[in-house]
């Protein structure tokens, strides 16, 4: 790669380019070419602005107390100071957010302690072995399915709770014709639904477990799948299929932001749920990446 000139760096508006991070190059072959690369005035090979890569865990760096070795633009210097901001020491007067939980009991939990959420889809957690990545929707879907299966014969679990604001759902005319006939089955599932015009229904009550369900998709699906001629036994035969659909639409949706407490609660529920490693459709709900595997990605120990 061609060396970047100092003048080019003045126009940077984002994080430092990889060129100025080559002091911890992964491949030894790149070190031989180091002498052939033009360096800015005052440049000295150093890792002082980065973490101590001789340690297996990130080390705190006192950025404010260091003067950058690279005498480039103020913009680049500032980027270098903030590039690893999460690794800074916490000030003594730091007030702990109520949603932040200490990573003190990580060895007690197989799925570890949540540390972040990625793109509103995945939960990143740390356990004693390394990194755990959880598909939060798939995991919650499995949790709900198992809860509903276990509570199928418990009427109190399916008790309808009135919504503060009833929800109006659009349906087809064919589905609207079936609403009155399907009321007994819907009530068995804790759903209070009435016609609201020719192509709409109003949802007045739902069981507690479905308070945050995706009703726009759940209600039409139930109106298609339920059979008005099914008695209790017929409904039982369709139980798994019905509950799988209800769990899918009731699970936390992708791109919903969760607090650390909510993420940890989901992890703890997974650890107590049967078949928690697969969602209702057979996809994995979580993956583990041990530190040894992560070390290989960064050529540590070579």
PDB file of C-alpha atoms in Angstrom:
ATOM      1  CA  UNK A   1       0.000   0.000   0.000  1.00  0.00           C
ATOM      2  CA  UNK A   2       1.213   3.503  -0.787  1.00  0.00           C
ATOM      3  CA  UNK A   3       2.100   5.676   2.148  1.00  0.00           C
ATOM      4  CA  UNK A   4      -0.264   8.485   3.039  1.00  0.00           C
ATOM      5  CA  UNK A   5       1.184  11.961   2.948  1.00  0.00           C
ATOM      6  CA  UNK A   6       0.756  14.415   5.770  1.00  0.00           C
ATOM      7  CA  UNK A   7      -1.233  16.750   3.516  1.00  0.00           C
ATOM      8  CA  UNK A   8      -3.726  13.977   2.790  1.00  0.00           C
ATOM      9  CA  UNK A   9      -4.272  13.381   6.479  1.00  0.00           C
ATOM     10  CA  UNK A  10      -5.473  16.956   6.981  1.00  0.00           C
ATOM     11  CA  UNK A  11      -8.684  16.047   5.133  1.00  0.00           C
ATOM     12  CA  UNK A  12      -9.547  13.067   7.305  1.00  0.00           C
ATOM     13  CA  UNK A  13     -12.870  13.357   9.144  1.00  0.00           C
ATOM     14  CA  UNK A  14     -13.081   9.893  10.686  1.00  0.00           C
ATOM     15  CA  UNK A  15     -10.924   7.422  12.590  1.00  0.00           C
ATOM     16  CA  UNK A  16      -7.204   7.022  11.775  1.00  0.00           C
ATOM     17  CA  UNK A  17      -6.445   4.977   8.697  1.00  0.00           C
ATOM     18  CA  UNK A  18      -4.882   1.520   9.046  1.00  0.00           C
ATOM     19  CA  UNK A  19      -1.540   2.876   7.795  1.00  0.00           C
ATOM     20  CA  UNK A  20      -0.821   4.407  11.188  1.00  0.00           C
ATOM     21  CA  UNK A  21      -1.752   1.259  13.094  1.00  0.00           C
ATOM     22  CA  UNK A  22       0.885  -0.943  11.492  1.00  0.00           C
ATOM     23  CA  UNK A  23       3.009  -0.951  14.640  1.00  0.00           C
ATOM     24  CA  UNK A  24       1.023  -4.061  15.659  1.00  0.00           C
ATOM     25  CA  UNK A  25       0.942  -5.627  12.167  1.00  0.00           C
ATOM     26  CA  UNK A  26      -0.269  -9.217  12.259  1.00  0.00           C
ATOM     27  CA  UNK A  27       2.031 -10.546   9.546  1.00  0.00           C
ATOM     28  CA  UNK A  28       5.771 -10.588  10.021  1.00  0.00           C
ATOM     29  CA  UNK A  29       6.332 -10.199   6.276  1.00  0.00           C
ATOM     30  CA  UNK A  30       4.951  -6.686   6.461  1.00  0.00           C
ATOM     31  CA  UNK A  31       7.683  -5.648   8.891  1.00  0.00           C
ATOM     32  CA  UNK A  32      10.372  -6.097   6.244  1.00  0.00           C
ATOM     33  CA  UNK A  33       8.672  -3.529   4.052  1.00  0.00           C
ATOM     34  CA  UNK A  34       8.443  -1.077   6.943  1.00  0.00           C
ATOM     35  CA  UNK A  35      11.689   0.671   6.008  1.00  0.00           C
ATOM     36  CA  UNK A  36      10.445   1.333   2.502  1.00  0.00           C
ATOM     37  CA  UNK A  37       7.437   3.303   3.709  1.00  0.00           C
ATOM     38  CA  UNK A  38       7.620   7.064   3.975  1.00  0.00           C
ATOM     39  CA  UNK A  39       7.121   8.203   7.552  1.00  0.00           C
ATOM     40  CA  UNK A  40       5.986  11.625   8.759  1.00  0.00           C
ATOM     41  CA  UNK A  41       8.547  13.798  10.501  1.00  0.00           C
ATOM     42  CA  UNK A  42       9.059  12.777  14.088  1.00  0.00           C
ATOM     43  CA  UNK A  43       7.500   9.346  13.585  1.00  0.00           C
ATOM     44  CA  UNK A  44       8.777   6.640  15.938  1.00  0.00           C
ATOM     45  CA  UNK A  45       7.496   3.062  16.062  1.00  0.00           C
ATOM     46  CA  UNK A  46       5.529   2.850  19.286  1.00  0.00           C
ATOM     47  CA  UNK A  47       2.469   1.263  20.791  1.00  0.00           C
ATOM     48  CA  UNK A  48       2.149   3.652  23.711  1.00  0.00           C
ATOM     49  CA  UNK A  49      -1.075   5.103  22.346  1.00  0.00           C
ATOM     50  CA  UNK A  50      -2.566   1.635  22.121  1.00  0.00           C
ATOM     51  CA  UNK A  51      -3.096  -1.128  24.637  1.00  0.00           C
ATOM     52  CA  UNK A  52      -0.344  -3.401  25.884  1.00  0.00           C
ATOM     53  CA  UNK A  53      -0.599  -6.246  23.396  1.00  0.00           C
ATOM     54  CA  UNK A  54       1.546  -8.495  25.587  1.00  0.00           C
ATOM     55  CA  UNK A  55      -1.442  -8.974  27.869  1.00  0.00           C
ATOM     56  CA  UNK A  56      -4.479 -11.119  27.135  1.00  0.00           C
ATOM     57  CA  UNK A  57      -6.930  -8.454  28.329  1.00  0.00           C
ATOM     58  CA  UNK A  58      -7.230  -4.770  27.391  1.00  0.00           C
ATOM     59  CA  UNK A  59      -5.178  -2.549  29.655  1.00  0.00           C
ATOM     60  CA  UNK A  60      -6.203   0.936  30.751  1.00  0.00           C
ATOM     61  CA  UNK A  61      -4.409   3.747  28.947  1.00  0.00           C
ATOM     62  CA  UNK A  62      -4.108   7.264  30.367  1.00  0.00           C
ATOM     63  CA  UNK A  63      -4.589   9.134  27.106  1.00  0.00           C
ATOM     64  CA  UNK A  64      -4.868  12.571  28.651  1.00  0.00           C
ATOM     65  CA  UNK A  65      -1.393  12.210  30.162  1.00  0.00           C
ATOM     66  CA  UNK A  66       0.304  11.251  26.890  1.00  0.00           C
ATOM     67  CA  UNK A  67       1.638  13.390  24.072  1.00  0.00           C
ATOM     68  CA  UNK A  68       1.174  11.715  20.690  1.00  0.00           C
ATOM     69  CA  UNK A  69       4.430  10.681  19.027  1.00  0.00           C
ATOM     70  CA  UNK A  70       2.929  11.505  15.667  1.00  0.00           C
ATOM     71  CA  UNK A  71       3.053  15.228  14.931  1.00  0.00           C
ATOM     72  CA  UNK A  72       0.255  15.217  12.392  1.00  0.00           C
ATOM     73  CA  UNK A  73      -2.977  17.152  12.321  1.00  0.00           C
ATOM     74  CA  UNK A  74      -4.847  17.988  15.507  1.00  0.00           C
ATOM     75  CA  UNK A  75      -7.776  16.082  14.023  1.00  0.00           C
ATOM     76  CA  UNK A  76      -5.767  12.872  13.764  1.00  0.00           C
ATOM     77  CA  UNK A  77      -4.224  13.336  17.202  1.00  0.00           C
ATOM     78  CA  UNK A  78      -7.688  13.714  18.691  1.00  0.00           C
ATOM     79  CA  UNK A  79      -8.876  10.612  16.857  1.00  0.00           C
ATOM     80  CA  UNK A  80      -5.968   8.637  18.285  1.00  0.00           C
ATOM     81  CA  UNK A  81      -6.838   9.806  21.788  1.00  0.00           C
ATOM     82  CA  UNK A  82     -10.471   8.732  21.504  1.00  0.00           C
ATOM     83  CA  UNK A  83     -10.040   5.665  19.297  1.00  0.00           C
ATOM     84  CA  UNK A  84      -9.908   3.288  22.272  1.00  0.00           C
ATOM     85  CA  UNK A  85     -12.028   5.390  24.595  1.00  0.00           C
ATOM     86  CA  UNK A  86     -13.886   2.402  26.117  1.00  0.00           C
ATOM     87  CA  UNK A  87     -10.583   1.155  27.543  1.00  0.00           C
ATOM     88  CA  UNK A  88      -9.900   4.267  29.596  1.00  0.00           C
ATOM     89  CA  UNK A  89      -9.753   4.232  33.367  1.00  0.00           C
ATOM     90  CA  UNK A  90     -13.025   5.112  35.042  1.00  0.00           C
ATOM     91  CA  UNK A  91     -12.729   8.288  37.165  1.00  0.00           C
ATOM     92  CA  UNK A  92     -13.136   7.816  40.897  1.00  0.00           C
ATOM     93  CA  UNK A  93     -16.284   9.926  40.964  1.00  0.00           C
ATOM     94  CA  UNK A  94     -17.950   7.895  38.214  1.00  0.00           C
ATOM     95  CA  UNK A  95     -21.655   7.384  38.895  1.00  0.00           C
ATOM     96  CA  UNK A  96     -22.766   3.869  37.969  1.00  0.00           C
ATOM     97  CA  UNK A  97     -25.780   3.691  35.679  1.00  0.00           C
ATOM     98  CA  UNK A  98     -28.577   1.579  37.111  1.00  0.00           C
ATOM     99  CA  UNK A  99     -28.609  -0.571  33.988  1.00  0.00           C
ATOM    100  CA  UNK A 100     -24.917  -1.430  34.213  1.00  0.00           C
ATOM    101  CA  UNK A 101     -24.175  -4.647  36.037  1.00  0.00           C
ATOM    102  CA  UNK A 102     -20.676  -5.606  37.194  1.00  0.00           C
ATOM    103  CA  UNK A 103     -18.864  -8.459  35.474  1.00  0.00           C
ATOM    104  CA  UNK A 104     -18.123 -10.034  38.839  1.00  0.00           C
ATOM    105  CA  UNK A 105     -20.211 -13.192  38.566  1.00  0.00           C
ATOM    106  CA  UNK A 106     -19.293 -14.097  35.016  1.00  0.00           C
ATOM    107  CA  UNK A 107     -18.047 -17.513  36.183  1.00  0.00           C
ATOM    108  CA  UNK A 108     -21.482 -18.371  37.611  1.00  0.00           C
ATOM    109  CA  UNK A 109     -23.364 -18.180  34.322  1.00  0.00           C
ATOM    110  CA  UNK A 110     -22.764 -20.451  31.282  1.00  0.00           C
ATOM    111  CA  UNK A 111     -23.837 -17.676  28.904  1.00  0.00           C
ATOM    112  CA  UNK A 112     -21.895 -15.054  30.827  1.00  0.00           C
ATOM    113  CA  UNK A 113     -22.738 -11.409  31.374  1.00  0.00           C
ATOM    114  CA  UNK A 114     -24.050  -9.088  28.649  1.00  0.00           C
ATOM    115  CA  UNK A 115     -21.614  -6.377  27.617  1.00  0.00           C
ATOM    116  CA  UNK A 116     -23.248  -4.857  24.515  1.00  0.00           C
ATOM    117  CA  UNK A 117     -25.901  -5.086  21.816  1.00  0.00           C
ATOM    118  CA  UNK A 118     -24.869  -5.273  18.158  1.00  0.00           C
ATOM    119  CA  UNK A 119     -27.078  -3.521  15.569  1.00  0.00           C
ATOM    120  CA  UNK A 120     -30.149  -4.212  17.706  1.00  0.00           C
ATOM    121  CA  UNK A 121     -29.986  -7.873  16.655  1.00  0.00           C
ATOM    122  CA  UNK A 122     -27.300  -9.642  18.651  1.00  0.00           C
ATOM    123  CA  UNK A 123     -26.361  -9.661  22.325  1.00  0.00           C
ATOM    124  CA  UNK A 124     -22.637  -9.809  23.045  1.00  0.00           C
ATOM    125  CA  UNK A 125     -21.779 -11.492  26.332  1.00  0.00           C
ATOM    126  CA  UNK A 126     -18.570 -12.471  28.082  1.00  0.00           C
ATOM    127  CA  UNK A 127     -18.111 -15.720  29.992  1.00  0.00           C
ATOM    128  CA  UNK A 128     -15.054 -17.448  31.438  1.00  0.00           C
ATOM    129  CA  UNK A 129     -14.249 -19.081  28.098  1.00  0.00           C
ATOM    130  CA  UNK A 130     -14.538 -16.060  25.811  1.00  0.00           C
ATOM    131  CA  UNK A 131     -17.272 -14.387  23.745  1.00  0.00           C
ATOM    132  CA  UNK A 132     -20.933 -15.406  23.434  1.00  0.00           C
ATOM    133  CA  UNK A 133     -23.121 -14.021  20.623  1.00  0.00           C
ATOM    134  CA  UNK A 134     -26.894 -14.429  20.982  1.00  0.00           C
ATOM    135  CA  UNK A 135     -29.594 -13.855  18.368  1.00  0.00           C
ATOM    136  CA  UNK A 136     -31.986 -12.122  20.757  1.00  0.00           C
ATOM    137  CA  UNK A 137     -35.177 -12.640  18.699  1.00  0.00           C
ATOM    138  CA  UNK A 138     -34.506 -16.333  18.096  1.00  0.00           C
ATOM    139  CA  UNK A 139     -33.624 -16.873  21.757  1.00  0.00           C
ATOM    140  CA  UNK A 140     -36.689 -15.054  23.083  1.00  0.00           C
ATOM    141  CA  UNK A 141     -38.875 -16.942  20.612  1.00  0.00           C
ATOM    142  CA  UNK A 142     -37.729 -20.267  22.077  1.00  0.00           C
ATOM    143  CA  UNK A 143     -38.231 -19.015  25.643  1.00  0.00           C
ATOM    144  CA  UNK A 144     -41.816 -17.940  24.907  1.00  0.00           C
ATOM    145  CA  UNK A 145     -42.646 -21.206  23.147  1.00  0.00           C
ATOM    146  CA  UNK A 146     -41.475 -23.297  26.095  1.00  0.00           C
ATOM    147  CA  UNK A 147     -43.322 -21.071  28.559  1.00  0.00           C
ATOM    148  CA  UNK A 148     -46.568 -21.354  26.605  1.00  0.00           C
ATOM    149  CA  UNK A 149     -46.206 -25.124  26.199  1.00  0.00           C
ATOM    150  CA  UNK A 150     -45.660 -25.566  29.925  1.00  0.00           C
ATOM    151  CA  UNK A 151     -48.671 -23.369  30.695  1.00  0.00           C
ATOM    152  CA  UNK A 152     -51.041 -24.808  28.080  1.00  0.00           C
ATOM    153  CA  UNK A 153     -53.194 -26.523  30.717  1.00  0.00           C
ATOM    154  CA  UNK A 154     -53.112 -23.615  33.154  1.00  0.00           C
ATOM    155  CA  UNK A 155     -56.142 -21.376  32.474  1.00  0.00           C
ATOM    156  CA  UNK A 156     -54.758 -18.595  34.659  1.00  0.00           C
ATOM    157  CA  UNK A 157     -51.790 -18.267  32.307  1.00  0.00           C
ATOM    158  CA  UNK A 158     -54.139 -17.474  29.417  1.00  0.00           C
ATOM    159  CA  UNK A 159     -56.325 -15.052  31.342  1.00  0.00           C
ATOM    160  CA  UNK A 160     -57.075 -12.062  29.154  1.00  0.00           C
ATOM    161  CA  UNK A 161     -55.802  -8.684  30.326  1.00  0.00           C
ATOM    162  CA  UNK A 162     -57.505  -5.584  29.001  1.00  0.00           C
ATOM    163  CA  UNK A 163     -55.360  -3.325  26.834  1.00  0.00           C
ATOM    164  CA  UNK A 164     -55.265   0.312  27.913  1.00  0.00           C
ATOM    165  CA  UNK A 165     -55.522   1.269  24.254  1.00  0.00           C
ATOM    166  CA  UNK A 166     -57.309  -1.333  22.092  1.00  0.00           C
ATOM    167  CA  UNK A 167     -55.523  -2.146  18.845  1.00  0.00           C
ATOM    168  CA  UNK A 168     -57.245  -1.997  15.462  1.00  0.00           C
ATOM    169  CA  UNK A 169     -55.888  -4.572  13.011  1.00  0.00           C
ATOM    170  CA  UNK A 170     -56.541  -4.751   9.272  1.00  0.00           C
ATOM    171  CA  UNK A 171     -57.621  -8.141   7.933  1.00  0.00           C
ATOM    172  CA  UNK A 172     -59.090  -9.536   4.721  1.00  0.00           C
ATOM    173  CA  UNK A 173     -62.828  -9.962   4.139  1.00  0.00           C
ATOM    174  CA  UNK A 174     -62.368 -13.739   4.198  1.00  0.00           C
ATOM    175  CA  UNK A 175     -60.723 -13.514   7.608  1.00  0.00           C
ATOM    176  CA  UNK A 176     -63.429 -11.154   8.862  1.00  0.00           C
ATOM    177  CA  UNK A 177     -66.086 -13.770   8.081  1.00  0.00           C
ATOM    178  CA  UNK A 178     -64.309 -16.210  10.410  1.00  0.00           C
ATOM    179  CA  UNK A 179     -63.988 -13.918  13.440  1.00  0.00           C
ATOM    180  CA  UNK A 180     -67.319 -14.732  15.106  1.00  0.00           C
ATOM    181  CA  UNK A 181     -66.950 -18.474  14.521  1.00  0.00           C
ATOM    182  CA  UNK A 182     -63.426 -18.503  15.957  1.00  0.00           C
ATOM    183  CA  UNK A 183     -64.192 -16.543  19.116  1.00  0.00           C
ATOM    184  CA  UNK A 184     -64.199 -19.634  21.403  1.00  0.00           C
ATOM    185  CA  UNK A 185     -60.727 -20.670  20.223  1.00  0.00           C
ATOM    186  CA  UNK A 186     -59.406 -17.114  20.432  1.00  0.00           C
ATOM    187  CA  UNK A 187     -60.783 -16.726  23.957  1.00  0.00           C
ATOM    188  CA  UNK A 188     -59.104 -20.022  24.901  1.00  0.00           C
ATOM    189  CA  UNK A 189     -55.846 -18.279  23.968  1.00  0.00           C
ATOM    190  CA  UNK A 190     -56.720 -15.200  26.010  1.00  0.00           C
ATOM    191  CA  UNK A 191     -57.545 -13.015  22.996  1.00  0.00           C
ATOM    192  CA  UNK A 192     -60.592 -10.738  23.079  1.00  0.00           C
ATOM    193  CA  UNK A 193     -61.322  -9.719  19.490  1.00  0.00           C
ATOM    194  CA  UNK A 194     -64.353  -8.103  17.870  1.00  0.00           C
ATOM    195  CA  UNK A 195     -65.169  -7.089  14.330  1.00  0.00           C
ATOM    196  CA  UNK A 196     -64.544  -3.423  13.633  1.00  0.00           C
ATOM    197  CA  UNK A 197     -65.921  -2.798  10.175  1.00  0.00           C
ATOM    198  CA  UNK A 198     -65.717  -5.013   7.121  1.00  0.00           C
ATOM    199  CA  UNK A 199     -61.937  -5.458   7.037  1.00  0.00           C
ATOM    200  CA  UNK A 200     -60.771  -4.684  10.552  1.00  0.00           C
ATOM    201  CA  UNK A 201     -60.878  -6.176  14.033  1.00  0.00           C
ATOM    202  CA  UNK A 202     -60.289  -4.532  17.382  1.00  0.00           C
ATOM    203  CA  UNK A 203     -58.148  -6.330  19.959  1.00  0.00           C
ATOM    204  CA  UNK A 204     -59.355  -5.492  23.469  1.00  0.00           C
ATOM    205  CA  UNK A 205     -57.551  -8.059  25.610  1.00  0.00           C
ATOM    206  CA  UNK A 206     -54.546 -10.387  25.400  1.00  0.00           C
ATOM    207  CA  UNK A 207     -52.699 -12.732  27.791  1.00  0.00           C
ATOM    208  CA  UNK A 208     -49.832 -11.143  29.701  1.00  0.00           C
ATOM    209  CA  UNK A 209     -47.192 -13.003  27.715  1.00  0.00           C
ATOM    210  CA  UNK A 210     -48.414 -11.373  24.484  1.00  0.00           C
ATOM    211  CA  UNK A 211     -48.677  -7.794  25.723  1.00  0.00           C
ATOM    212  CA  UNK A 212     -45.965  -6.677  23.281  1.00  0.00           C
ATOM    213  CA  UNK A 213     -46.761  -9.066  20.456  1.00  0.00           C
ATOM    214  CA  UNK A 214     -46.785  -8.141  16.771  1.00  0.00           C
ATOM    215  CA  UNK A 215     -50.592  -8.196  16.471  1.00  0.00           C
ATOM    216  CA  UNK A 216     -50.606  -6.975  12.865  1.00  0.00           C
ATOM    217  CA  UNK A 217     -49.172 -10.348  11.850  1.00  0.00           C
ATOM    218  CA  UNK A 218     -50.329 -12.569  14.707  1.00  0.00           C
ATOM    219  CA  UNK A 219     -54.093 -11.970  14.408  1.00  0.00           C
ATOM    220  CA  UNK A 220     -54.403 -12.605  10.630  1.00  0.00           C
ATOM    221  CA  UNK A 221     -52.263 -15.727  11.017  1.00  0.00           C
ATOM    222  CA  UNK A 222     -54.489 -17.110  13.766  1.00  0.00           C
ATOM    223  CA  UNK A 223     -57.618 -16.351  11.739  1.00  0.00           C
ATOM    224  CA  UNK A 224     -56.125 -18.400   8.911  1.00  0.00           C
ATOM    225  CA  UNK A 225     -54.871 -21.329  11.004  1.00  0.00           C
ATOM    226  CA  UNK A 226     -57.662 -21.892  13.513  1.00  0.00           C
ATOM    227  CA  UNK A 227     -60.618 -24.099  12.624  1.00  0.00           C
ATOM    228  CA  UNK A 228     -64.052 -23.189  14.050  1.00  0.00           C
ATOM    229  CA  UNK A 229     -64.929 -26.907  14.173  1.00  0.00           C
ATOM    230  CA  UNK A 230     -61.993 -27.728  16.440  1.00  0.00           C
ATOM    231  CA  UNK A 231     -62.912 -28.679  19.975  1.00  0.00           C
ATOM    232  CA  UNK A 232     -60.390 -28.632  22.792  1.00  0.00           C
ATOM    233  CA  UNK A 233     -58.763 -31.852  21.543  1.00  0.00           C
ATOM    234  CA  UNK A 234     -58.423 -30.495  18.022  1.00  0.00           C
ATOM    235  CA  UNK A 235     -56.847 -27.335  19.350  1.00  0.00           C
ATOM    236  CA  UNK A 236     -54.416 -29.448  21.377  1.00  0.00           C
ATOM    237  CA  UNK A 237     -53.293 -31.259  18.229  1.00  0.00           C
ATOM    238  CA  UNK A 238     -52.471 -27.915  16.655  1.00  0.00           C
ATOM    239  CA  UNK A 239     -50.894 -26.631  19.852  1.00  0.00           C
ATOM    240  CA  UNK A 240     -47.243 -26.665  18.834  1.00  0.00           C
ATOM    241  CA  UNK A 241     -47.902 -25.033  15.470  1.00  0.00           C
ATOM    242  CA  UNK A 242     -50.139 -22.371  16.984  1.00  0.00           C
ATOM    243  CA  UNK A 243     -47.809 -21.610  19.869  1.00  0.00           C
ATOM    244  CA  UNK A 244     -44.781 -21.466  17.587  1.00  0.00           C
ATOM    245  CA  UNK A 245     -46.484 -18.754  15.552  1.00  0.00           C
ATOM    246  CA  UNK A 246     -47.573 -16.902  18.674  1.00  0.00           C
ATOM    247  CA  UNK A 247     -44.058 -17.093  20.111  1.00  0.00           C
ATOM    248  CA  UNK A 248     -42.543 -15.781  16.885  1.00  0.00           C
ATOM    249  CA  UNK A 249     -44.840 -12.755  16.834  1.00  0.00           C
ATOM    250  CA  UNK A 250     -44.572 -12.275  20.587  1.00  0.00           C
ATOM    251  CA  UNK A 251     -40.783 -12.331  20.791  1.00  0.00           C
ATOM    252  CA  UNK A 252     -38.700  -9.189  21.033  1.00  0.00           C
ATOM    253  CA  UNK A 253     -38.202  -7.779  17.545  1.00  0.00           C
ATOM    254  CA  UNK A 254     -34.889  -7.113  15.863  1.00  0.00           C
ATOM    255  CA  UNK A 255     -33.555  -3.547  16.159  1.00  0.00           C
ATOM    256  CA  UNK A 256     -35.207  -3.015  19.524  1.00  0.00           C
ATOM    257  CA  UNK A 257     -32.707  -1.490  21.928  1.00  0.00           C
ATOM    258  CA  UNK A 258     -32.343  -3.405  25.194  1.00  0.00           C
ATOM    259  CA  UNK A 259     -30.721  -2.289  28.425  1.00  0.00           C
ATOM    260  CA  UNK A 260     -27.973  -4.414  29.964  1.00  0.00           C
ATOM    261  CA  UNK A 261     -30.446  -5.562  32.609  1.00  0.00           C
ATOM    262  CA  UNK A 262     -32.881  -6.728  29.912  1.00  0.00           C
ATOM    263  CA  UNK A 263     -30.111  -8.510  28.030  1.00  0.00           C
ATOM    264  CA  UNK A 264     -28.908 -10.282  31.173  1.00  0.00           C
ATOM    265  CA  UNK A 265     -32.479 -11.277  32.031  1.00  0.00           C
ATOM    266  CA  UNK A 266     -32.780 -12.877  28.590  1.00  0.00           C
ATOM    267  CA  UNK A 267     -29.506 -14.768  29.088  1.00  0.00           C
ATOM    268  CA  UNK A 268     -30.645 -16.086  32.476  1.00  0.00           C
ATOM    269  CA  UNK A 269     -33.970 -17.228  30.981  1.00  0.00           C
ATOM    270  CA  UNK A 270     -32.111 -19.038  28.206  1.00  0.00           C
ATOM    271  CA  UNK A 271     -30.067 -20.948  30.784  1.00  0.00           C
ATOM    272  CA  UNK A 272     -33.288 -22.200  32.392  1.00  0.00           C
ATOM    273  CA  UNK A 273     -35.132 -23.070  29.161  1.00  0.00           C
ATOM    274  CA  UNK A 274     -35.202 -26.463  27.460  1.00  0.00           C
ATOM    275  CA  UNK A 275     -33.868 -26.591  23.900  1.00  0.00           C
ATOM    276  CA  UNK A 276     -32.682 -22.988  24.277  1.00  0.00           C
ATOM    277  CA  UNK A 277     -29.860 -23.479  21.795  1.00  0.00           C
ATOM    278  CA  UNK A 278     -32.306 -23.664  18.853  1.00  0.00           C
ATOM    279  CA  UNK A 279     -35.166 -21.397  17.854  1.00  0.00           C
ATOM    280  CA  UNK A 280     -38.581 -22.750  16.853  1.00  0.00           C
ATOM    281  CA  UNK A 281     -37.425 -23.021  13.233  1.00  0.00           C
ATOM    282  CA  UNK A 282     -34.260 -24.986  14.010  1.00  0.00           C
ATOM    283  CA  UNK A 283     -31.784 -22.114  13.738  1.00  0.00           C
ATOM    284  CA  UNK A 284     -29.100 -21.678  16.420  1.00  0.00           C
ATOM    285  CA  UNK A 285     -29.844 -19.059  19.053  1.00  0.00           C
ATOM    286  CA  UNK A 286     -26.260 -18.527  20.206  1.00  0.00           C
ATOM    287  CA  UNK A 287     -22.643 -19.181  19.310  1.00  0.00           C
ATOM    288  CA  UNK A 288     -19.509 -19.345  21.466  1.00  0.00           C
ATOM    289  CA  UNK A 289     -16.087 -18.021  20.479  1.00  0.00           C
ATOM    290  CA  UNK A 290     -13.393 -19.108  22.967  1.00  0.00           C
ATOM    291  CA  UNK A 291     -10.446 -16.814  23.602  1.00  0.00           C
ATOM    292  CA  UNK A 292      -8.121 -19.275  21.862  1.00  0.00           C
ATOM    293  CA  UNK A 293     -10.129 -18.841  18.652  1.00  0.00           C
ATOM    294  CA  UNK A 294     -10.146 -15.061  18.992  1.00  0.00           C
ATOM    295  CA  UNK A 295      -6.390 -15.090  19.628  1.00  0.00           C
ATOM    296  CA  UNK A 296      -5.880 -16.878  16.308  1.00  0.00           C
ATOM    297  CA  UNK A 297      -7.807 -14.153  14.491  1.00  0.00           C
ATOM    298  CA  UNK A 298      -5.260 -11.638  15.767  1.00  0.00           C
ATOM    299  CA  UNK A 299      -2.246 -13.953  15.420  1.00  0.00           C
ATOM    300  CA  UNK A 300      -1.599 -13.758  19.144  1.00  0.00           C
ATOM    301  CA  UNK A 301       1.191 -16.000  20.397  1.00  0.00           C
ATOM    302  CA  UNK A 302       2.713 -16.523  16.941  1.00  0.00           C
TER     303      UNK A 302
END
